[in-house]
Amino acid sequence: MKKFVFVSAALIGSLVLGGAAMAAPATYGAKPSATPSANSKKPVTTPKTNGTDANTTTGTTATESTTSKPGASGNSNAGGKTAENNNTNDTKTNGNSGKTPSSTGTKTTGTTKTNGAKPAVDTGVRSNYIVRFAEGTDVDSESTAIASLKTTVSKKFKTVIRGALVRMTEKQKENVAKRANVLSIVPDGDVSTSETQSSPSWGLDRIDQIDMPLDASFSYAETGVGVTAYVVDTGVLTTHSEFTGRTAAGFSAISDGNGTIDCNGHGTHVASTIGGTIYGVAKGVTIAPVRVLGCDGSGTISGVIAGLDWIAANHDSSKAAVVNMSLGGGANSTLDAAVNNLIDRGITVVVAAGNNTADACTASPARVPRAITVAASSATDAFASYSNFGSCVDIIAPGSSITGAWFTSTSATATISGTSMATPHVAGIVARMQTLGAQLPAKISESLAAVSVADTISAVPTGTANAFIYGNPSGVSIPAAAKPLAAISVSATAGSRSATATWVLADNTAGPLTSQTVKLWAGNQLVRTFTVSATETSLQVTKLRTNTSYSFSVVANNAGGFAESARSNAVRPSR
């Protein structure tokens, strides 16, 4: 199993966490006088793929894309073979224990449907795989069918992707891959944290000014109040004085009895940089812990996807949110799809570039084009020696020797380094921008680029954008595009175990739509969502229950926000 690792640089006096290279998710950080390993990874490119379920949608194409950022070389090889590079060698440091668990992933190949492939040799060894289903597939019934092949289904994903975690042999995997609703099969992997430590934090001081020298102050007008920051990490010590009264219920994919409580430190540190009372960029934001990594800073890709699935299913779409992922692993198209689908829901995702001194385009989720990928800088305005680089990097932020809250007590602090520490600086700025009107991910990315400082960081590797985060402390509003008008005349008609929605597009003079989201309701319960093109006006959903009444609503999305239509009439499918 591969591991997600936090990536960080050097540990001095206290513990520092950062971002890591990915096999499975990992955090990025390091230990006193430890030198992070630099793995030269073969660039991996993921060609854009549209996952369309012909049996589910009619009159439209519901898509999931896993396009690599410009300049990434990808996981599509000549001859149509799809391979994923999950090699990583990440380290994690816990305080002064001196223990440095490391995990080296091996190259794995995602299973796709092929004709005439050689039958797998079944050794009887069972492994965990993430099986992704076509859009619109009934997850419960497909999982039951797969389990009937004598496999073990341990998790189901119904929102951010449709799929399941399945334990099976090579021969069973071959049989599962033949099923009509199966899009892909990739090995589950491990994820972990990366960290480092040093002296007091300078990051807040740096991001509120255009250039050096530091002025020993942090000025800000907006606080991010009303915005939820989902911290996908090791959990958060919500009782810490940095977060008093500003935490929300979260989720844990780790079954160790700790719930969302941090027993590692990385997540608490990251959360305090996003929104801590003293150490935070956005001091009014609400912190929601999404625990996908355990006490040792490691977890699985399926656990990370489960966390993203929970966010997608539980976030109130009428409210602004940012997701921070200070973790990483090897290139993984299923994790990329989950991140993309979360972004499709209007949630900005900020990710660590990684700490392997390697091309960020070889790691997931760093290579996701629409995520904001963050590299790290030092207190001398130099590009951090450990940071990943390349065309998949969007912005640079302070990452070395960052002080923040720690998990050992309600007042503890630690100083650590890594792209894991740079990422929450940007997430905090995103939260503040969201209070100024910019909410959709595309607008946030545009606004970040508009206020970044060019060519101020030294030793930036060739091919990496020299754009440093700027906190916009004056409170000058970032112009926000006008929100769209909702679709009109949404209606539903019933068919044989199916329902079809039709609607009329409003005259959106505020700006072109970027996409639409169709919601399927059973009574007042949201059953499924489908992302369709900006010009689509109909959608058919099949395999519905005949004893249930369904209705639809349509969400119009553009750079300024979103608008949801009224519900359609309710219809009951026939047999």
XYZ file of C-alpha atoms in Angstrom:
575
model
C 0.000 0.000 0.000
C 1.257 3.443 -0.842
C 1.238 6.308 1.596
C 0.159 9.957 1.636
C 2.828 12.001 3.354
C 3.012 15.521 4.802
C 5.926 17.314 3.228
C 8.205 19.615 5.183
C 11.723 20.905 5.217
C 13.760 21.140 8.417
C 12.859 20.774 12.090
C 14.306 23.292 14.536
C 13.209 23.655 18.164
C 9.668 22.549 17.471
C 7.850 20.388 14.950
C 7.071 21.508 11.401
C 4.618 19.917 8.982
C 4.314 20.478 5.287
C 3.182 18.834 2.011
C 4.443 15.605 0.314
C 4.766 13.667 -2.906
C 1.910 11.301 -3.549
C 1.461 7.666 -3.805
C -1.366 7.637 -1.421
C -2.184 10.936 0.247
C 0.645 12.295 2.324
C 1.435 15.399 4.307
C 4.506 17.450 3.674
C 7.054 18.112 6.583
C 10.425 17.070 8.277
C 12.522 16.657 11.427
C 15.452 18.575 13.013
C 18.435 18.402 10.717
C 16.620 15.905 8.529
C 17.004 16.327 4.796
C 13.906 15.577 2.737
C 14.479 13.079 -0.018
C 14.262 14.254 -3.600
C 12.665 11.723 -5.858
C 12.988 12.307 -9.540
C 9.665 11.181 -10.903
C 8.819 10.606 -14.474
C 6.304 13.313 -15.449
C 2.796 11.953 -15.654
C 0.072 13.483 -17.754
C -3.570 12.665 -17.411
C -5.452 13.268 -20.630
C -8.865 14.803 -20.182
C -11.476 12.089 -20.033
C -15.219 12.452 -19.991
C -16.885 9.714 -17.985
C -20.277 9.355 -19.639
C -22.882 6.793 -18.719
C -24.835 6.028 -21.885
C -27.451 4.131 -19.891
C -28.058 6.976 -17.508
C -28.148 10.225 -19.415
C -29.993 11.160 -22.549
C -29.778 14.515 -24.269
C -26.679 15.495 -22.314
C -23.241 14.428 -21.224
C -22.441 14.415 -17.525
C -18.653 14.670 -17.311
C -15.808 14.132 -14.902
C -12.414 15.413 -16.070
C -8.944 14.490 -14.911
C -6.957 16.894 -17.049
C -3.408 17.598 -16.026
C -2.257 21.194 -15.693
C -0.471 22.800 -18.652
C 2.959 21.381 -19.176
C 2.311 18.159 -17.303
C 3.320 15.038 -19.094
C 0.827 12.428 -18.311
C -0.480 9.031 -17.565
C -1.571 8.386 -21.104
C 1.007 6.379 -22.983
C 1.140 5.625 -26.664
C -0.955 2.645 -27.514
C -3.795 3.603 -25.201
C -2.393 2.063 -22.028
C -3.159 4.007 -18.862
C -0.578 3.823 -16.116
C -0.344 5.793 -12.902
C 2.925 6.687 -11.249
C 2.492 6.176 -7.524
C 6.136 6.135 -6.499
C 6.928 8.194 -3.453
C 9.366 8.333 -0.605
C 8.038 10.633 2.070
C 9.056 11.163 5.669
C 7.162 12.206 8.755
C 8.572 13.501 12.017
C 6.751 13.378 15.369
C 8.223 15.946 17.767
C 11.591 14.889 19.089
C 10.937 11.170 19.032
C 13.493 10.682 16.320
C 11.220 8.199 14.596
C 11.016 8.709 10.880
C 8.540 6.311 9.354
C 8.862 6.288 5.598
C 6.876 4.664 2.898
C 8.061 3.911 -0.575
C 5.266 3.279 -3.036
C 5.602 1.076 -6.062
C 4.424 1.781 -9.550
C 0.859 0.631 -10.001
C -1.303 0.379 -13.053
C -4.959 1.382 -13.069
C -7.227 -1.234 -14.583
C -9.194 -0.152 -17.623
C -11.294 -2.189 -19.975
C -9.314 -3.786 -22.761
C -10.234 -6.275 -25.426
C -8.065 -9.315 -25.880
C -6.036 -8.721 -22.717
C -4.211 -11.678 -21.200
C -6.157 -13.242 -18.325
C -4.777 -12.280 -14.926
C -2.909 -14.933 -12.994
C -4.848 -15.336 -9.768
C -2.439 -15.804 -6.877
C -5.271 -15.721 -4.356
C -3.812 -12.596 -2.742
C -6.516 -10.027 -1.985
C -5.796 -6.290 -2.201
C -7.846 -3.110 -1.849
C -8.939 -1.310 -5.019
C -11.016 1.811 -5.639
C -13.625 0.918 -8.254
C -15.140 3.941 -9.978
C -18.634 3.658 -11.460
C -20.180 5.531 -14.371
C -22.142 8.681 -13.568
C -25.707 7.862 -12.542
C -24.957 4.284 -11.467
C -26.885 3.123 -8.404
C -23.977 2.635 -6.001
C -25.809 0.264 -3.660
C -27.012 -2.136 -6.346
C -23.698 -2.125 -8.233
C -21.795 -2.744 -4.993
C -24.110 -5.646 -4.190
C -23.481 -7.120 -7.628
C -19.717 -6.801 -7.186
C -19.912 -8.368 -3.725
C -21.733 -11.330 -5.285
C -18.482 -12.094 -7.128
C -17.090 -13.076 -3.698
C -15.298 -9.765 -3.236
C -15.550 -7.596 -0.099
C -17.021 -4.090 -0.419
C -15.940 -2.022 2.601
C -16.761 1.574 1.542
C -19.172 3.236 -0.859
C -18.788 6.665 -2.463
C -21.980 8.351 -3.644
C -21.316 12.057 -4.075
C -17.879 13.298 -5.048
C -17.453 10.151 -7.152
C -19.670 7.108 -7.588
C -17.774 3.981 -6.625
C -16.625 1.635 -3.888
C -13.580 0.307 -2.073
C -13.334 -3.385 -2.943
C -10.993 -6.070 -1.599
C -10.369 -8.740 -4.234
C -7.894 -10.996 -6.024
C -6.417 -10.340 -9.475
C -8.907 -12.729 -11.085
C -11.835 -11.081 -9.311
C -10.549 -7.673 -10.390
C -10.526 -8.875 -13.997
C -14.174 -9.938 -13.684
C -15.214 -6.681 -11.992
C -13.519 -4.665 -14.759
C -15.817 -6.328 -17.320
C -18.957 -4.903 -15.718
C -20.737 -2.288 -17.833
C -20.942 0.332 -15.069
C -17.257 0.137 -14.077
C -15.164 3.034 -15.420
C -11.829 2.262 -13.786
C -10.071 0.315 -11.049
C -7.019 1.700 -9.253
C -5.145 0.346 -6.230
C -5.914 1.971 -2.907
C -2.813 3.597 -1.475
C -1.447 5.166 1.677
C -1.168 8.883 2.419
C 0.859 10.703 5.042
C 2.142 14.018 6.360
C 5.409 15.940 5.923
C 6.775 18.407 8.434
C 9.699 20.441 9.877
C 10.340 22.892 12.753
C 12.045 26.187 13.580
C 11.596 29.589 15.206
C 8.609 31.995 15.280
C 6.362 32.461 12.272
C 7.056 35.217 9.807
C 4.483 34.159 7.193
C 1.672 36.498 8.256
C 4.100 39.411 8.359
C 5.248 38.624 4.816
C 1.945 38.162 2.995
C 0.566 41.616 3.845
C 3.330 43.479 2.010
C 4.616 43.618 -1.547
C 8.285 43.087 -0.756
C 10.912 42.915 1.990
C 11.963 43.942 4.589
C 9.391 42.675 7.095
C 7.689 45.338 9.211
C 6.798 43.129 12.224
C 3.049 43.538 11.677
C 0.097 41.860 9.964
C -2.634 44.130 8.595
C -5.999 42.855 7.428
C -9.533 44.109 6.846
C -11.492 40.939 6.080
C -11.589 37.968 8.450
C -13.343 35.261 6.424
C -16.382 35.311 8.698
C -19.196 33.203 7.238
C -16.781 30.974 5.304
C -16.172 27.315 6.224
C -12.634 25.950 5.864
C -12.574 22.159 5.532
C -9.188 20.893 6.755
C -8.564 17.499 5.109
C -5.774 16.258 7.335
C -4.988 14.487 10.647
C -7.919 16.108 12.442
C -7.971 19.273 14.549
C -7.706 19.880 18.292
C -10.855 22.012 18.256
C -10.493 22.863 21.962
C -7.265 24.771 21.259
C -7.440 28.457 22.164
C -6.782 29.353 18.507
C -10.261 28.149 17.492
C -12.569 29.106 20.378
C -16.177 29.204 19.178
C -15.268 28.819 15.495
C -15.369 25.097 14.761
C -18.000 22.946 13.086
C -18.825 19.259 13.152
C -16.567 17.222 10.914
C -15.894 13.723 9.630
C -13.375 10.958 10.271
C -12.355 8.190 7.892
C -10.046 6.776 10.588
C -11.536 4.070 12.832
C -9.377 4.426 15.942
C -11.928 5.901 18.341
C -10.491 9.436 18.194
C -13.134 10.821 15.870
C -11.932 14.130 14.420
C -9.493 14.828 17.285
C -5.908 15.378 16.125
C -3.346 13.000 17.651
C -0.549 13.960 15.249
C -0.380 17.769 15.186
C -0.233 18.423 11.464
C -3.926 19.189 10.991
C -4.111 21.476 14.029
C -1.095 23.440 12.777
C -2.561 23.762 9.275
C -5.948 24.861 10.661
C -4.331 27.535 12.835
C -2.585 29.040 9.804
C -5.866 29.188 7.919
C -7.960 30.655 10.715
C -6.294 30.755 14.119
C -6.961 33.713 16.411
C -3.242 34.527 16.634
C -1.587 32.575 13.820
C -4.398 32.651 11.251
C -4.716 34.488 7.952
C -8.553 34.535 8.138
C -9.338 35.008 11.824
C -13.121 34.747 11.493
C -13.382 31.568 9.427
C -15.140 28.439 10.738
C -12.888 25.358 10.889
C -14.373 21.941 9.978
C -12.004 18.991 10.562
C -12.058 16.203 7.968
C -9.788 13.514 9.396
C -8.343 11.212 6.742
C -4.895 10.592 8.269
C -4.166 8.789 11.527
C -1.969 9.472 14.538
C 1.098 8.463 12.525
C 0.210 10.914 9.760
C -0.712 8.219 7.268
C -3.938 7.141 5.616
C -5.321 5.815 2.350
C -6.483 7.288 -0.928
C -9.904 5.766 -0.321
C -10.001 7.514 3.055
C -9.236 10.866 1.429
C -11.962 10.270 -1.158
C -14.369 9.372 1.667
C -13.555 12.717 3.298
C -14.184 14.639 0.075
C -17.377 12.650 -0.443
C -18.580 13.727 3.004
C -17.853 17.385 2.221
C -19.764 17.190 -1.068
C -22.752 15.533 0.593
C -22.917 17.794 3.659
C -21.809 21.287 2.635
C -24.551 23.909 2.346
C -24.145 25.048 -1.274
C -25.527 28.498 -0.440
C -22.460 29.232 1.712
C -18.832 29.872 0.774
C -16.198 27.243 1.516
C -12.554 26.393 0.914
C -10.928 22.960 1.194
C -7.284 22.681 2.314
C -5.373 19.523 1.319
C -1.836 19.650 2.736
C -1.185 16.107 1.602
C -0.243 14.267 -1.532
C 0.808 11.097 -3.276
C 1.564 9.614 -6.682
C -0.575 10.420 -9.705
C -4.040 8.957 -9.203
C -6.866 9.662 -11.652
C -9.639 8.658 -9.234
C -8.466 11.098 -6.560
C -8.127 13.754 -9.275
C -11.730 13.106 -10.339
C -12.955 13.460 -6.756
C -11.209 16.837 -6.410
C -12.564 18.003 -9.770
C -16.096 17.006 -8.832
C -15.827 18.942 -5.575
C -14.716 22.007 -7.546
C -17.687 21.482 -9.884
C -19.856 22.034 -6.810
C -18.434 25.532 -6.367
C -15.925 24.717 -3.609
C -12.374 26.051 -4.016
C -9.693 23.437 -3.305
C -6.153 24.463 -2.298
C -3.467 21.748 -2.417
C 0.209 21.355 -1.501
C 2.718 21.048 -4.346
C 4.770 18.521 -2.369
C 8.231 18.415 -0.800
C 10.179 16.077 -3.060
C 12.107 18.678 -5.086
C 10.288 17.185 -8.084
C 7.752 18.111 -10.740
C 4.407 18.750 -9.042
C 2.707 17.434 -12.188
C 3.697 13.912 -11.105
C 1.600 14.087 -7.919
C -2.084 14.046 -6.998
C -3.903 16.196 -6.130
C -1.145 18.725 -6.990
C -1.594 18.096 -10.711
C -5.350 18.826 -10.776
C -5.653 21.827 -13.139
C -8.487 23.629 -11.353
C -7.117 23.138 -7.849
C -4.829 25.895 -6.559
C -1.395 24.269 -6.190
C 0.969 25.953 -3.727
C 4.781 25.856 -3.575
C 6.810 27.140 -0.606
C 9.231 30.003 0.028
C 11.637 30.803 2.857
C 11.970 33.847 5.120
C 14.631 35.223 2.762
C 12.218 35.250 -0.190
C 13.928 32.254 -1.777
C 12.128 29.298 -3.321
C 12.224 26.524 -0.702
C 14.865 23.920 -1.534
C 12.478 21.044 -0.741
C 9.449 22.339 -2.646
C 8.073 20.684 -5.748
C 7.994 22.902 -8.819
C 6.861 23.067 -12.443
C 3.925 24.140 -14.560
C 1.363 22.674 -12.154
C 2.361 25.218 -9.469
C -0.045 28.167 -9.385
C 1.350 30.284 -6.565
C 4.108 30.501 -3.931
C 3.531 31.191 -0.213
C 5.564 31.149 3.030
C 6.311 27.558 4.031
C 9.577 27.398 5.965
C 9.704 27.779 9.757
C 6.016 28.551 10.253
C 4.702 28.710 13.826
C 1.183 27.537 14.614
C -1.017 25.674 17.093
C -0.067 22.164 18.220
C -2.051 19.194 19.479
C -0.354 18.515 22.826
C -2.385 21.095 24.795
C -4.942 23.852 24.275
C -2.152 26.443 24.164
C 0.737 24.484 22.599
C 2.594 25.733 19.515
C 5.136 24.287 17.101
C 7.257 25.613 14.254
C 7.440 23.480 11.135
C 8.204 23.748 7.413
C 6.884 22.425 4.131
C 4.450 23.050 1.325
C 1.853 21.821 3.836
C 2.498 25.075 5.688
C 2.400 27.229 2.547
C -0.973 25.860 1.453
C -3.058 27.142 4.427
C -1.696 30.676 3.916
C -3.389 30.601 0.515
C -6.540 28.914 1.856
C -6.848 31.740 4.386
C -6.546 34.369 1.652
C -9.195 32.493 -0.355
C -11.576 32.650 2.624
C -11.047 36.412 2.888
C -11.630 36.865 -0.839
C -14.887 34.952 -0.510
C -16.172 37.554 1.944
C -15.496 40.184 -0.746
C -17.793 38.557 -3.280
C -15.570 36.200 -5.264
C -16.868 32.699 -4.546
C -16.663 30.275 -7.449
C -13.293 28.534 -7.873
C -12.606 30.038 -11.309
C -13.109 33.573 -9.978
C -10.967 32.884 -6.910
C -8.103 31.629 -9.090
C -8.421 34.702 -11.288
C -8.427 37.004 -8.252
C -5.384 35.318 -6.691
C -3.465 35.778 -9.922
C -4.544 39.417 -10.111
C -3.213 40.293 -6.647
C -0.083 38.105 -6.627
C 3.364 39.702 -6.737
C 5.464 38.745 -9.770
C 9.195 37.953 -9.796
C 9.865 38.643 -6.117
C 11.057 35.135 -5.120
C 14.623 34.092 -5.961
C 15.856 30.716 -7.245
C 12.490 29.742 -8.706
C 13.014 26.702 -10.967
C 12.571 27.170 -14.701
C 9.015 26.569 -15.808
C 7.527 27.510 -12.424
C 5.355 30.618 -12.099
C 7.124 33.248 -9.973
C 3.914 34.510 -8.383
C 3.921 35.200 -4.633
C 0.722 35.341 -2.594
C -0.382 38.820 -1.495
C -2.901 39.300 1.296
C -4.647 42.400 -0.117
C -4.653 43.972 3.380
C -6.185 47.291 2.362
C -9.616 45.704 2.051
C -10.028 46.903 -1.512
C -12.765 44.726 -2.960
C -11.896 42.332 -5.718
C -14.474 42.983 -8.414
C -16.899 40.082 -8.477
C -18.808 39.035 -11.545
C -22.575 39.208 -11.273
C -24.320 35.977 -10.325
C -26.314 34.200 -13.043
C -30.065 33.951 -13.371
C -31.556 30.558 -12.565
C -33.040 28.278 -15.198
C -36.777 28.675 -15.732
C -39.676 26.333 -16.526
C -38.011 23.255 -15.044
C -40.326 20.291 -15.585
C -40.189 16.523 -15.114
C -41.732 13.658 -17.071
C -41.796 9.991 -16.068
C -40.752 6.969 -18.117
C -40.098 3.303 -17.503
C -37.999 3.368 -14.324
C -36.747 6.764 -15.473
C -37.405 10.487 -15.192
C -36.452 13.281 -17.571
C -35.869 16.919 -16.660
C -36.229 19.718 -19.203
C -35.665 23.413 -18.639
C -35.204 26.769 -20.335
C -31.988 28.751 -19.959
C -32.398 32.270 -18.594
C -30.956 35.225 -20.507
C -27.715 35.547 -18.558
C -26.451 38.985 -19.478
C -24.341 38.875 -16.287
C -21.875 36.610 -18.048
C -21.761 33.194 -19.674
C -22.486 30.100 -17.645
C -19.528 27.854 -16.876
C -21.624 24.752 -16.137
C -24.945 23.574 -14.735
C -25.707 21.176 -11.909
C -28.896 19.121 -12.073
C -30.212 17.878 -8.726
C -32.491 14.844 -8.430
C -34.779 14.883 -5.380
C -36.905 12.184 -3.742
C -39.281 14.241 -1.650
C -37.009 16.627 0.265
C -33.992 14.329 0.089
C -31.245 15.068 -2.448
C -30.562 11.751 -4.203
C -28.010 12.555 -6.904
C -26.341 15.460 -8.686
C -25.172 15.651 -12.298
C -22.796 18.187 -13.843
C -23.805 19.113 -17.394
C -22.627 21.646 -19.950
C -23.550 25.325 -19.868
C -25.871 24.926 -22.870
C -27.701 21.713 -21.938
C -31.476 21.833 -21.444
C -32.453 18.223 -20.647
C -31.313 15.209 -18.647
C -32.710 11.693 -18.305
C -31.965 9.551 -15.253
C -32.625 5.809 -15.411
C -32.763 2.874 -12.983
C -35.116 4.727 -10.634
C -37.551 3.168 -8.167
C -41.164 2.844 -9.220
C -42.523 3.473 -5.728
C -40.831 6.864 -5.303
C -41.734 10.347 -6.544
C -38.866 12.381 -8.010
C -38.362 16.033 -8.886
C -35.502 18.142 -10.287
C -33.848 21.506 -9.737
C -31.161 23.106 -11.915
C -28.237 25.196 -10.641
C -26.698 27.726 -13.059
C -22.991 28.449 -12.431
C -20.818 31.314 -13.671
C -17.727 33.219 -12.502
C -19.806 35.302 -10.108
C -21.635 32.554 -8.289
C -24.632 30.305 -8.788
C -28.424 30.366 -8.790
C -30.759 27.423 -8.219
C -34.134 27.086 -9.891
C -37.395 26.222 -8.212
C -38.172 22.504 -8.013
C -39.975 20.858 -10.894
C -43.219 18.954 -10.592
C -42.896 15.515 -8.962
C -43.281 12.364 -11.071
C -43.331 8.639 -10.312
C -41.561 6.297 -12.801
C -43.585 3.473 -14.344
C -42.486 -0.149 -14.525
